PDB file of C-alpha atoms in Angstrom:
ATOM      1  CA  UNK A  25      -0.105   0.021  -0.120  1.00  0.00           C
ATOM      2  CA  UNK A  26       1.107   3.568  -0.722  1.00  0.00           C
ATOM      3  CA  UNK A  27       1.707   5.971   2.047  1.00  0.00           C
ATOM      4  CA  UNK A  28      -0.903   8.172   0.835  1.00  0.00           C
ATOM      5  CA  UNK A  29      -3.540   5.276   1.353  1.00  0.00           C
ATOM      6  CA  UNK A  30      -2.889   4.738   4.936  1.00  0.00           C
ATOM      7  CA  UNK A  31      -5.149   6.372   7.759  1.00  0.00           C
ATOM      8  CA  UNK A  32      -3.835   8.686  10.397  1.00  0.00           C
ATOM      9  CA  UNK A  33      -2.214   6.617  13.065  1.00  0.00           C
ATOM     10  CA  UNK A  34      -1.420   3.637  10.798  1.00  0.00           C
ATOM     11  CA  UNK A  35       2.053   2.386  11.301  1.00  0.00           C
ATOM     12  CA  UNK A  36       4.106  -0.024   8.930  1.00  0.00           C
ATOM     13  CA  UNK A  37       7.555  -0.867   7.346  1.00  0.00           C
ATOM     14  CA  UNK A  38       8.812   0.741   4.197  1.00  0.00           C
ATOM     15  CA  UNK A  39       8.926  -1.922   1.432  1.00  0.00           C
ATOM     16  CA  UNK A  40       9.966   0.464  -1.503  1.00  0.00           C
ATOM     17  CA  UNK A  41      10.531   3.769  -2.637  1.00  0.00           C
ATOM     18  CA  UNK A  42       9.619   4.343  -6.141  1.00  0.00           C
ATOM     19  CA  UNK A  43      10.593   8.057  -7.068  1.00  0.00           C
ATOM     20  CA  UNK A  44      12.761   9.773  -9.570  1.00  0.00           C
ATOM     21  CA  UNK A  45      16.271  10.260  -8.518  1.00  0.00           C
ATOM     22  CA  UNK A  46      15.953  13.933  -6.842  1.00  0.00           C
ATOM     23  CA  UNK A  47      13.228  12.973  -4.828  1.00  0.00           C
ATOM     24  CA  UNK A  48      14.668   9.350  -3.638  1.00  0.00           C
ATOM     25  CA  UNK A  49      17.766  10.991  -2.500  1.00  0.00           C
ATOM     26  CA  UNK A  50      15.727  13.686  -0.483  1.00  0.00           C
ATOM     27  CA  UNK A  51      14.000  10.848   1.189  1.00  0.00           C
ATOM     28  CA  UNK A  52      17.164   8.910   1.952  1.00  0.00           C
ATOM     29  CA  UNK A  53      18.878  11.908   3.416  1.00  0.00           C
ATOM     30  CA  UNK A  54      15.893  12.304   5.909  1.00  0.00           C
ATOM     31  CA  UNK A  55      15.814   8.541   6.903  1.00  0.00           C
ATOM     32  CA  UNK A  56      13.243   7.322   4.744  1.00  0.00           C
ATOM     33  CA  UNK A  57      14.661   4.044   3.679  1.00  0.00           C
ATOM     34  CA  UNK A  58      13.753   0.522   3.243  1.00  0.00           C
ATOM     35  CA  UNK A  59      12.787  -1.562   6.331  1.00  0.00           C
ATOM     36  CA  UNK A  60      12.465   1.534   8.171  1.00  0.00           C
ATOM     37  CA  UNK A  61       9.384   1.957  10.520  1.00  0.00           C
ATOM     38  CA  UNK A  62       6.880   4.697   9.623  1.00  0.00           C
ATOM     39  CA  UNK A  63       3.827   6.029  11.190  1.00  0.00           C
ATOM     40  CA  UNK A  64       1.497   8.555   9.424  1.00  0.00           C
ATOM     41  CA  UNK A  65       0.768  11.312  12.074  1.00  0.00           C
ATOM     42  CA  UNK A  66      -1.410  13.690  10.031  1.00  0.00           C
ATOM     43  CA  UNK A  67      -1.780  15.281   6.626  1.00  0.00           C
ATOM     44  CA  UNK A  68      -3.475  18.548   5.483  1.00  0.00           C
ATOM     45  CA  UNK A  69      -7.135  18.635   4.368  1.00  0.00           C
ATOM     46  CA  UNK A  70      -6.176  18.637   0.757  1.00  0.00           C
ATOM     47  CA  UNK A  71      -3.380  16.045   1.363  1.00  0.00           C
ATOM     48  CA  UNK A  72      -0.594  18.025  -0.054  1.00  0.00           C
ATOM     49  CA  UNK A  73       1.502  17.545   2.927  1.00  0.00           C
ATOM     50  CA  UNK A  74       2.024  14.450   4.989  1.00  0.00           C
ATOM     51  CA  UNK A  75       3.579  14.295   8.462  1.00  0.00           C
ATOM     52  CA  UNK A  76       5.215  11.107   9.438  1.00  0.00           C
ATOM     53  CA  UNK A  77       7.495   9.387  12.025  1.00  0.00           C
ATOM     54  CA  UNK A  78      10.147   7.756  10.756  1.00  0.00           C
ATOM     55  CA  UNK A  79      12.345   5.816  13.288  1.00  0.00           C
ATOM     56  CA  UNK A  80      11.468   8.429  15.966  1.00  0.00           C
ATOM     57  CA  UNK A  81      12.068  11.481  13.799  1.00  0.00           C
ATOM     58  CA  UNK A  82       9.157  13.601  12.479  1.00  0.00           C
ATOM     59  CA  UNK A  83       9.104  14.360   8.777  1.00  0.00           C
ATOM     60  CA  UNK A  84       7.145  16.596   6.643  1.00  0.00           C
ATOM     61  CA  UNK A  85       6.716  15.201   3.070  1.00  0.00           C
ATOM     62  CA  UNK A  86       5.082  16.840   0.024  1.00  0.00           C
ATOM     63  CA  UNK A  87       2.584  14.911  -1.972  1.00  0.00           C
ATOM     64  CA  UNK A  88       4.823  13.896  -4.758  1.00  0.00           C
ATOM     65  CA  UNK A  89       7.160  12.461  -2.165  1.00  0.00           C
ATOM     66  CA  UNK A  90       4.628  10.624  -0.253  1.00  0.00           C
ATOM     67  CA  UNK A  91       3.190   9.006  -3.171  1.00  0.00           C
ATOM     68  CA  UNK A  92       6.505   7.073  -4.162  1.00  0.00           C
ATOM     69  CA  UNK A  93       6.583   5.526  -0.574  1.00  0.00           C
ATOM     70  CA  UNK A  94       5.391   1.785  -0.469  1.00  0.00           C
ATOM     71  CA  UNK A  95       4.715   0.497   3.103  1.00  0.00           C
ATOM     72  CA  UNK A  96       3.528  -2.849   4.476  1.00  0.00           C
ATOM     73  CA  UNK A  97       0.941  -2.363   7.200  1.00  0.00           C
TER      74      UNK A  97
END
């Protein structure tokens, strides 16, 4: 399932990141990598920004970044 399909409070493990290189590199720099635990904390009403907890660190993602993250819930 994609991160953008999760409900607030859902937790999972990152299975794959499928994004073009500038975005993928940015995600890895923020600690978003395969097999890391991720929890969806919140999103804006129009789902343009997603707030997640990755291994104890809060990260805000743009919609285009969040759509590339596949999670096993």
